[in-house]
Short mmCIF file of C-alpha atoms in Angstrom, two decimals:
data_model
loop_
_atom_site.label_atom_id
_atom_site.label_comp_id
_atom_site.label_asym_id
_atom_site.label_seq_id
_atom_site.Cartn_x
_atom_site.Cartn_y
_atom_site.Cartn_z
CA ASP D 254 0.09 -0.42 -0.07
CA VAL D 255 0.97 3.44 -1.28
CA LYS D 256 2.64 5.42 1.73
CA VAL D 257 3.14 9.68 2.83
CA THR D 258 4.21 9.34 6.29
CA GLN D 259 4.51 12.91 8.28
CA SER D 260 6.39 12.53 10.89
CA SER D 261 4.31 14.61 13.77
CA ARG D 262 0.65 14.73 13.96
CA TYR D 263 0.56 17.56 16.35
CA LEU D 264 3.53 20.31 17.18
CA VAL D 265 3.39 23.24 19.56
CA LYS D 266 6.70 25.56 19.06
CA ARG D 267 6.70 29.12 20.60
CA THR D 268 7.45 32.12 18.23
CA GLY D 269 10.22 32.46 17.09
CA GLU D 270 11.56 29.12 17.33
CA LYS D 271 12.75 27.02 14.06
CA VAL D 272 10.39 24.31 13.06
CA PHE D 273 11.24 21.63 10.72
CA LEU D 274 8.54 19.30 9.23
CA GLU D 275 9.37 15.99 7.54
CA CYS D 276 8.01 13.94 5.20
CA VAL D 277 8.75 10.58 3.56
CA GLN D 278 6.98 8.73 0.83
CA ASP D 279 7.88 4.73 -0.06
CA MET D 280 6.63 5.02 -3.60
CA ASP D 281 9.79 6.32 -5.36
CA HIS D 282 7.76 9.34 -6.23
CA GLU D 283 9.49 12.25 -8.30
CA ASN D 284 7.17 15.23 -7.29
CA MET D 285 7.01 16.10 -3.72
CA PHE D 286 4.70 18.87 -2.62
CA TRP D 287 3.94 21.24 0.32
CA TYR D 288 0.07 22.54 1.53
CA ARG D 289 -1.03 24.38 4.29
CA GLN D 290 -4.91 24.08 4.85
CA ASP D 291 -7.03 26.81 6.54
CA PRO D 292 -10.66 26.71 7.22
CA GLY D 293 -12.36 28.39 4.51
CA LEU D 294 -9.47 28.46 2.31
CA GLY D 295 -9.04 24.94 1.17
CA LEU D 296 -5.50 23.94 0.43
CA ARG D 297 -2.79 26.04 -0.94
CA LEU D 298 0.72 25.43 -2.09
CA ILE D 299 3.76 26.41 -0.16
CA TYR D 300 6.61 24.88 -2.45
CA PHE D 301 7.11 22.18 -4.69
CA SER D 302 10.05 19.76 -5.82
CA TYR D 303 10.11 17.89 -9.30
CA ASP D 304 13.30 16.69 -8.38
CA VAL D 305 15.99 15.93 -5.31
CA LYS D 306 17.85 19.06 -4.40
CA MET D 307 15.05 20.57 -6.67
CA LYS D 308 12.59 22.86 -5.67
CA GLU D 309 9.81 25.93 -6.66
CA LYS D 310 7.63 27.81 -4.66
CA GLY D 311 4.66 27.53 -4.72
CA ASP D 312 2.08 30.30 -4.44
CA ILE D 313 2.21 31.14 -0.42
CA PRO D 314 6.24 30.40 0.14
CA GLU D 315 6.83 33.74 1.96
CA GLY D 316 8.25 32.83 5.92
CA TYR D 317 9.22 28.80 4.63
CA SER D 318 11.77 27.27 3.21
CA VAL D 319 12.66 23.49 1.92
CA SER D 320 14.82 20.52 1.36
CA ARG D 321 15.36 18.12 -0.66
CA GLU D 322 18.25 15.77 0.05
CA LYS D 323 16.90 12.29 -1.03
CA LYS D 324 14.05 11.56 -3.03
CA GLU D 325 12.08 9.84 -0.38
CA ARG D 326 11.95 12.96 1.90
CA PHE D 327 11.10 16.61 1.45
CA SER D 328 11.03 18.47 4.50
CA LEU D 329 9.65 21.55 5.41
CA ILE D 330 11.31 24.88 7.39
CA LEU D 331 10.19 27.31 9.27
CA GLU D 332 13.06 29.13 9.75
CA SER D 333 11.14 31.80 12.54
CA ALA D 334 7.91 30.75 13.36
CA SER D 335 5.25 33.17 13.54
CA THR D 336 1.44 32.81 15.26
CA ASN D 337 0.13 33.40 11.12
CA GLN D 338 1.97 29.72 10.47
CA THR D 339 -0.24 27.88 12.62
CA SER D 340 -2.04 25.87 10.08
CA MET D 341 -2.55 22.46 9.07
CA TYR D 342 0.29 21.46 6.90
CA LEU D 343 -0.03 18.23 4.39
CA CYS D 344 2.73 16.76 2.38
CA ALA D 345 1.55 14.86 -1.13
CA SER D 346 3.41 13.02 -3.56
CA SER D 347 3.08 11.91 -7.21
CA SER D 348 4.91 10.36 -9.95
CA ILE D 349 6.12 11.95 -13.40
CA GLY D 350 2.84 12.33 -15.92
CA ASN D 351 0.64 11.55 -13.29
CA GLU D 352 -1.16 14.04 -11.32
CA LYS D 353 -2.82 12.00 -9.38
CA LEU D 354 -1.74 13.29 -5.95
CA PHE D 355 -0.78 10.70 -2.71
CA PHE D 356 -1.17 12.90 0.60
CA GLY D 357 0.26 12.16 4.24
CA SER D 358 -2.25 12.57 7.25
CA GLY D 359 -1.31 16.21 7.78
CA THR D 360 0.78 17.96 10.92
CA GLN D 361 -1.74 20.26 13.19
CA LEU D 362 1.04 22.92 13.78
CA SER D 363 0.53 25.52 16.94
CA VAL D 364 2.73 28.61 17.17
CA LEU D 365 1.97 30.09 20.43
CA ALA P 46 -4.69 32.69 -12.45
CA GLN P 47 -6.31 30.07 -12.01
CA SER P 48 -8.96 29.94 -9.83
CA VAL P 49 -11.38 27.04 -8.49
CA THR P 50 -14.78 28.33 -6.19
CA GLN P 51 -17.10 25.80 -4.57
CA PRO P 52 -20.04 27.93 -3.44
CA ASP P 53 -21.21 25.74 -0.41
CA ILE P 54 -19.09 26.19 2.60
CA HIS P 55 -21.76 23.33 3.79
CA ILE P 56 -24.29 21.25 3.35
CA THR P 57 -26.92 18.94 5.29
CA VAL P 58 -28.25 16.48 3.39
CA SER P 59 -30.00 13.04 5.02
CA GLU P 60 -29.17 9.86 5.29
CA GLY P 61 -30.65 8.37 1.91
CA ALA P 62 -31.09 11.54 -0.30
CA SER P 63 -29.27 12.73 -3.27
CA LEU P 64 -25.87 14.71 -2.98
CA GLU P 65 -24.61 17.74 -5.58
CA LEU P 66 -21.56 19.49 -4.64
CA ARG P 67 -20.68 22.64 -7.26
CA CYS P 68 -17.49 23.36 -8.15
CA ASN P 69 -16.35 25.97 -10.54
CA TYR P 70 -13.05 26.83 -12.36
CA SER P 71 -11.39 29.78 -14.04
CA TYR P 72 -8.30 28.05 -16.16
CA GLY P 73 -6.43 29.15 -19.00
CA ALA P 74 -5.21 26.24 -20.37
CA THR P 75 -7.40 22.76 -20.85
CA PRO P 76 -8.34 21.62 -17.49
CA TYR P 77 -7.36 18.12 -15.80
CA LEU P 78 -9.89 18.42 -12.66
CA PHE P 79 -10.18 16.42 -9.62
CA TRP P 80 -12.70 15.72 -6.58
CA TYR P 81 -10.98 14.91 -3.08
CA VAL P 82 -12.32 13.81 0.03
CA GLN P 83 -11.30 14.31 3.86
CA SER P 84 -12.33 12.39 6.43
CA PRO P 85 -11.81 13.72 10.09
CA GLY P 86 -8.00 13.37 11.08
CA GLN P 87 -7.27 12.39 7.71
CA GLY P 88 -5.24 12.95 4.62
CA LEU P 89 -6.65 13.82 1.57
CA GLN P 90 -8.32 11.19 -0.46
CA LEU P 91 -8.94 10.76 -4.40
CA LEU P 92 -12.58 10.29 -5.44
CA LEU P 93 -12.44 10.65 -9.16
CA LYS P 94 -10.68 12.46 -12.01
CA TYR P 95 -11.53 13.81 -15.33
CA PHE P 96 -8.77 14.31 -18.06
CA SER P 97 -10.14 14.21 -21.41
CA GLY P 98 -13.07 11.81 -23.19
CA ASP P 99 -16.47 11.19 -21.73
CA THR P 100 -17.41 13.66 -19.67
CA LEU P 101 -19.50 11.74 -16.85
CA VAL P 102 -16.94 10.72 -14.89
CA GLN P 103 -16.95 7.67 -12.21
CA GLY P 104 -15.32 7.76 -8.50
CA ILE P 105 -14.94 5.20 -5.83
CA LYS P 106 -17.71 4.84 -3.14
CA GLY P 107 -20.54 5.74 -5.83
CA PHE P 108 -19.56 8.90 -6.79
CA GLU P 109 -19.63 10.77 -10.49
CA ALA P 110 -19.12 13.92 -11.59
CA GLU P 111 -19.58 15.93 -14.72
CA PHE P 112 -17.67 17.89 -16.81
CA LYS P 113 -19.32 21.25 -18.47
CA ARG P 114 -16.82 23.11 -20.47
CA SER P 115 -19.57 25.81 -21.20
CA GLN P 116 -20.19 26.42 -17.73
CA SER P 117 -16.26 25.91 -16.33
CA SER P 118 -18.14 23.03 -13.61
CA PHE P 119 -17.22 20.17 -12.45
CA ASN P 120 -20.13 18.60 -10.12
CA LEU P 121 -19.84 16.17 -7.99
CA ARG P 122 -23.05 13.85 -7.77
CA LYS P 123 -24.16 10.78 -5.58
CA PRO P 124 -28.01 9.51 -5.82
CA SER P 125 -28.04 8.12 -2.22
CA VAL P 126 -26.11 9.65 0.63
CA HIS P 127 -24.46 7.62 3.48
CA TRP P 128 -23.66 8.43 6.97
CA SER P 129 -19.76 7.84 6.06
CA ASP P 130 -19.90 10.42 3.80
CA ALA P 131 -19.78 13.02 6.07
CA ALA P 132 -16.45 14.92 5.62
CA GLU P 133 -14.83 17.69 3.74
CA TYR P 134 -15.21 17.61 -0.14
CA PHE P 135 -12.05 19.59 -1.96
CA CYS P 136 -12.59 20.33 -5.84
CA ALA P 137 -8.90 20.74 -7.65
CA VAL P 138 -8.19 21.61 -11.40
CA GLY P 139 -4.84 21.28 -12.81
CA ALA P 140 -3.00 21.30 -16.51
CA LYS P 141 -0.31 19.91 -18.49
CA GLU P 142 0.99 23.16 -18.93
CA TYR P 143 1.48 23.84 -15.08
CA GLY P 144 3.14 20.69 -14.81
CA ASN P 145 1.47 18.95 -11.52
CA LYS P 146 0.52 21.38 -9.42
CA LEU P 147 -2.98 21.53 -8.49
CA VAL P 148 -5.27 24.63 -7.38
CA PHE P 149 -7.66 23.63 -4.55
CA GLY P 150 -10.99 25.34 -4.18
CA ALA P 151 -11.67 26.08 -0.29
CA GLY P 152 -13.95 23.06 0.73
CA THR P 153 -17.26 22.08 1.23
CA ILE P 154 -18.19 20.53 4.72
CA LEU P 155 -20.88 17.84 4.30
CA ARG P 156 -22.80 16.80 6.89
CA VAL P 157 -25.34 13.92 6.83
CA LYS P 158 -28.25 13.73 9.42
CA SER P 159 -30.48 10.39 9.78
#
């Protein structure tokens, strides 16, 4: 069974902390994505990657960065967490030429 | 810019009644269209997708959707709703020209009353 695993289900951090959200997929997918989900706004794309060491900005990249050192792992980094980054973060992956996204269960991040 | 509109934030239907969730899109290219479902505490699961061909597509769990190019719509339907269908539903649109990026609507929360 295909799997996208996000390391934490719930996370509580303080403003100004550096935060790492980890995502691992076991499907050998080339494409990986980070979305944030907020009530009434749906999912918004933060960053995505089509290959190792490659990254592209999505629609709302400000305040975030990413790292993809290995094909199966895509990390989202909040350099200095702020309260407006309190949200549900969803990681997804897909294979080349296949637009079907496989999603992780999400990480609910609270920044206090 | 591409956008997806789901006009209904919440919908409540009785168990056994029919369901239609609306989705309208604005996209410059020939679109691919998707419906995803999210149960509480879960990630998103693909219900169905439209790439080309027959404009009426069948999905999992008895759902179907119809692509209407003239109305820029891709509404999701189910003839008889079950209590387990209570969830949040997201419409999404993509295009070959934009790679694998999808744009999602704001979601519709479905409540089922017995």
